[in-house]
Amino acid sequence: MSAAGVAVALTASMGASVSHAAEGSTLGVPTGSISADGKFFAPGPNTVVKRTEAPAGNSPLSAESASPVAPAPAGTAAYYNIKNAHWIAQSCGTNMIQQTSGQGKTTLVLSVEKSVAATVTKEVNVDLKYVSAGMGWSVTSTYGVKNESRFEVPDGKWGTVQAFPLFDVYEGEAWAGVGGDLPTGKRVWAYKPVGVCFNQWAQ
């Protein structure tokens, strides 16, 4: 999938625009791999996953495990303790952060250095400061992701490399009550940017 080369190198410049993978069939997100909420996808055969930091767990990449079924209700955030937080999976986000393309024969080089915001999905209206406390890291911060991919485009083919954020997915339980000792059966998911998913192909 990824090959080093010494041909002409094309490096995409950092752009302000962000594309959503679900908005166009021409983008390289694997068909049928996008989560129910449209925010994540599981990598396909053309996806190269590169982490910026060491892995938090050993589970495979998954869009399904990062796709809760019920959104938090509207209204004022209530007090909950977040307990039993743990890492469950990795997922690629569907917001494309960078792209390059070119005519072969060439080597496309996509160097990514980007700050990506953490995100949260929750089944209850819990203040994010309590989510951060329960998860053990700030869910309201941005995290730097930095990596590079090199893709050899054969002669006569048009190649594309796209970069998407890679997230570690954490799940916690919402507990209520004055002492936070009443289980609610509701869950909270937090997504920490930890690297880059490169989709790359030639056609």
Short mmCIF file of C-alpha atoms in Angstrom, two decimals:
data_model
loop_
_atom_site.label_atom_id
_atom_site.label_comp_id
_atom_site.label_asym_id
_atom_site.label_seq_id
_atom_site.Cartn_x
_atom_site.Cartn_y
_atom_site.Cartn_z
CA MET A 1 0.00 0.00 0.00
CA SER A 2 2.67 2.51 1.01
CA ALA A 3 5.97 2.59 -0.83
CA ALA A 4 8.96 4.86 -0.64
CA GLY A 5 10.26 6.33 -3.84
CA VAL A 6 12.63 8.92 -5.24
CA ALA A 7 10.44 10.29 -7.99
CA VAL A 8 8.91 13.75 -7.94
CA ALA A 9 7.54 14.46 -4.46
CA LEU A 10 4.34 16.42 -4.09
CA THR A 11 3.57 17.76 -0.65
CA ALA A 12 0.15 19.23 0.08
CA SER A 13 0.07 22.56 1.80
CA MET A 14 -1.99 23.03 4.94
CA GLY A 15 -5.38 24.33 3.94
CA ALA A 16 -8.17 25.81 5.97
CA SER A 17 -10.87 23.86 4.20
CA VAL A 18 -12.21 20.63 5.66
CA SER A 19 -14.20 18.09 3.69
CA HIS A 20 -16.59 15.55 5.18
CA ALA A 21 -16.04 12.12 3.72
CA ALA A 22 -19.72 11.24 3.64
CA GLU A 23 -20.49 14.17 1.36
CA GLY A 24 -18.87 12.79 -1.78
CA SER A 25 -18.64 9.32 -3.28
CA THR A 26 -15.33 10.21 -4.91
CA LEU A 27 -13.54 10.40 -1.58
CA GLY A 28 -11.59 7.32 -0.55
CA VAL A 29 -13.53 6.25 2.53
CA PRO A 30 -14.30 2.51 2.30
CA THR A 31 -17.89 1.83 1.24
CA GLY A 32 -20.09 0.69 4.12
CA SER A 33 -17.47 1.44 6.78
CA ILE A 34 -18.88 4.75 8.07
CA SER A 35 -20.43 4.70 11.53
CA ALA A 36 -24.13 5.37 12.09
CA ASP A 37 -23.46 8.94 13.22
CA GLY A 38 -21.31 9.64 10.14
CA LYS A 39 -18.29 10.75 12.17
CA PHE A 40 -16.00 7.72 11.93
CA PHE A 41 -14.96 4.98 9.55
CA ALA A 42 -13.10 1.69 9.77
CA PRO A 43 -10.05 1.54 7.50
CA GLY A 44 -10.15 -0.44 4.28
CA PRO A 45 -7.41 -2.02 2.16
CA ASN A 46 -6.23 1.41 0.93
CA THR A 47 -5.88 2.88 4.44
CA VAL A 48 -2.54 3.23 6.19
CA VAL A 49 -2.85 3.99 9.92
CA LYS A 50 0.02 5.85 11.59
CA ARG A 51 0.03 6.83 15.25
CA THR A 52 1.66 9.94 16.69
CA GLU A 53 1.71 8.49 20.20
CA ALA A 54 1.95 4.98 21.63
CA PRO A 55 -1.23 2.88 21.49
CA ALA A 56 -3.51 2.78 24.51
CA GLY A 57 -4.78 -0.73 23.78
CA ASN A 58 -4.57 -3.67 21.45
CA SER A 59 -8.03 -3.81 19.88
CA PRO A 60 -8.43 -3.47 16.11
CA LEU A 61 -9.69 -0.33 14.44
CA SER A 62 -13.45 -0.15 14.50
CA ALA A 63 -16.14 2.28 13.46
CA GLU A 64 -18.94 0.27 15.00
CA SER A 65 -17.61 0.37 18.56
CA ALA A 66 -17.31 4.15 18.30
CA SER A 67 -20.90 4.67 17.22
CA PRO A 68 -23.32 5.02 20.17
CA VAL A 69 -27.02 4.61 19.45
CA ALA A 70 -28.53 7.37 21.57
CA PRO A 71 -27.54 11.06 21.70
CA ALA A 72 -27.66 13.08 24.88
CA PRO A 73 -30.99 14.82 25.53
CA ALA A 74 -31.21 18.58 25.12
CA GLY A 75 -31.19 20.85 28.13
CA THR A 76 -28.92 21.91 30.96
CA ALA A 77 -25.99 19.64 31.72
CA ALA A 78 -26.46 17.72 34.96
CA TYR A 79 -23.88 16.50 37.46
CA TYR A 80 -22.61 12.96 36.99
CA ASN A 81 -19.50 11.06 37.95
CA ILE A 82 -17.84 9.20 35.09
CA LYS A 83 -16.58 5.83 36.31
CA ASN A 84 -14.91 2.76 34.87
CA ALA A 85 -13.48 4.68 31.92
CA HIS A 86 -11.41 2.50 29.61
CA TRP A 87 -9.99 2.38 26.11
CA ILE A 88 -12.14 0.35 23.69
CA ALA A 89 -10.90 0.92 20.13
CA GLN A 90 -9.34 3.17 17.51
CA SER A 91 -11.33 4.87 14.76
CA CYS A 92 -10.60 7.12 11.80
CA GLY A 93 -12.56 10.38 11.73
CA THR A 94 -14.43 11.34 8.56
CA ASN A 95 -13.29 14.99 8.53
CA MET A 96 -10.51 15.09 5.94
CA ILE A 97 -7.66 17.30 7.13
CA GLN A 98 -5.35 17.23 4.11
CA GLN A 99 -5.05 15.82 0.58
CA THR A 100 -2.69 15.62 -2.38
CA SER A 101 -2.94 14.01 -5.81
CA GLY A 102 -0.94 13.73 -9.00
CA GLN A 103 -0.26 11.97 -12.29
CA GLY A 104 2.10 8.99 -12.30
CA LYS A 105 4.71 7.95 -12.52
CA THR A 106 5.46 9.83 -9.32
CA THR A 107 5.71 9.51 -5.56
CA LEU A 108 3.08 11.44 -3.64
CA VAL A 109 4.27 12.63 -0.26
CA LEU A 110 1.71 13.89 2.24
CA SER A 111 3.17 15.40 5.41
CA VAL A 112 0.61 16.18 8.09
CA GLU A 113 1.09 18.34 11.15
CA LYS A 114 -2.23 19.43 12.54
CA SER A 115 -4.02 20.22 15.80
CA VAL A 116 -7.22 18.21 16.11
CA ALA A 117 -9.88 18.71 18.77
CA ALA A 118 -10.98 15.88 21.01
CA THR A 119 -14.66 15.12 20.89
CA VAL A 120 -17.31 13.52 23.09
CA THR A 121 -20.52 11.61 22.49
CA LYS A 122 -22.82 11.04 25.45
CA GLU A 123 -26.16 9.51 26.36
CA VAL A 124 -26.68 11.97 29.24
CA ASN A 125 -26.09 15.69 29.61
CA VAL A 126 -22.92 15.62 31.68
CA ASP A 127 -20.62 18.61 31.94
CA LEU A 128 -17.40 18.02 30.01
CA LYS A 129 -15.25 18.82 33.05
CA TYR A 130 -16.64 15.69 34.70
CA VAL A 131 -15.98 13.71 31.53
CA SER A 132 -12.36 14.90 31.57
CA ALA A 133 -12.03 13.96 35.24
CA GLY A 134 -13.43 10.50 34.61
CA MET A 135 -11.38 9.84 31.49
CA GLY A 136 -8.13 11.12 33.01
CA TRP A 137 -7.35 13.49 30.13
CA SER A 138 -8.85 16.73 28.81
CA VAL A 139 -11.73 16.11 26.42
CA THR A 140 -11.93 19.84 25.60
CA SER A 141 -8.34 20.18 24.38
CA THR A 142 -6.77 19.91 20.95
CA TYR A 143 -3.97 17.42 20.31
CA GLY A 144 -1.21 17.56 17.75
CA VAL A 145 -1.03 14.80 15.17
CA LYS A 146 2.02 14.54 12.96
CA ASN A 147 2.97 11.93 10.39
CA GLU A 148 3.84 11.35 6.76
CA SER A 149 2.88 8.93 4.01
CA ARG A 150 4.63 8.20 0.71
CA PHE A 151 2.63 6.61 -2.10
CA GLU A 152 4.05 5.38 -5.39
CA VAL A 153 1.73 6.17 -8.32
CA PRO A 154 2.29 3.93 -11.37
CA ASP A 155 2.93 5.41 -14.79
CA GLY A 156 -0.30 6.50 -16.47
CA LYS A 157 -2.34 6.42 -13.24
CA TRP A 158 -3.78 9.29 -11.20
CA GLY A 159 -2.97 8.94 -7.52
CA THR A 160 -4.60 10.41 -4.43
CA VAL A 161 -3.61 10.49 -0.78
CA GLN A 162 -6.03 11.78 1.85
CA ALA A 163 -5.38 12.31 5.56
CA PHE A 164 -7.99 11.84 8.28
CA PRO A 165 -7.52 12.06 12.06
CA LEU A 166 -7.03 8.85 14.04
CA PHE A 167 -8.73 8.67 17.45
CA ASP A 168 -8.37 6.49 20.50
CA VAL A 169 -11.90 5.78 21.74
CA TYR A 170 -12.65 5.66 25.48
CA GLU A 171 -15.91 4.62 27.12
CA GLY A 172 -17.14 5.50 30.62
CA GLU A 173 -20.24 4.96 32.72
CA ALA A 174 -22.36 7.84 34.05
CA TRP A 175 -23.17 7.56 37.76
CA ALA A 176 -25.58 9.95 39.50
CA GLY A 177 -26.47 10.95 43.05
CA VAL A 178 -24.82 13.20 45.60
CA GLY A 179 -21.97 10.77 46.06
CA GLY A 180 -22.02 9.61 42.47
CA ASP A 181 -22.97 6.13 43.63
CA LEU A 182 -26.11 5.48 41.57
CA PRO A 183 -25.54 3.74 38.22
CA THR A 184 -27.62 5.18 35.38
CA GLY A 185 -26.89 2.60 32.69
CA LYS A 186 -25.85 5.49 30.44
CA ARG A 187 -22.47 5.76 28.74
CA VAL A 188 -20.10 8.47 27.57
CA TRP A 189 -17.52 8.14 24.79
CA ALA A 190 -14.45 10.35 24.42
CA TYR A 191 -12.26 10.46 21.30
CA LYS A 192 -8.62 11.51 21.66
CA PRO A 193 -6.64 12.41 18.50
CA VAL A 194 -3.56 10.19 18.36
CA GLY A 195 -2.46 9.97 14.72
CA VAL A 196 -3.39 9.97 11.06
CA CYS A 197 -5.33 7.63 8.77
CA PHE A 198 -4.01 7.90 5.21
CA ASN A 199 -6.32 6.73 2.42
CA GLN A 200 -4.30 6.31 -0.78
CA TRP A 201 -5.07 4.81 -4.17
CA ALA A 202 -4.37 5.08 -7.88
CA GLN A 203 -6.84 4.83 -10.74
#
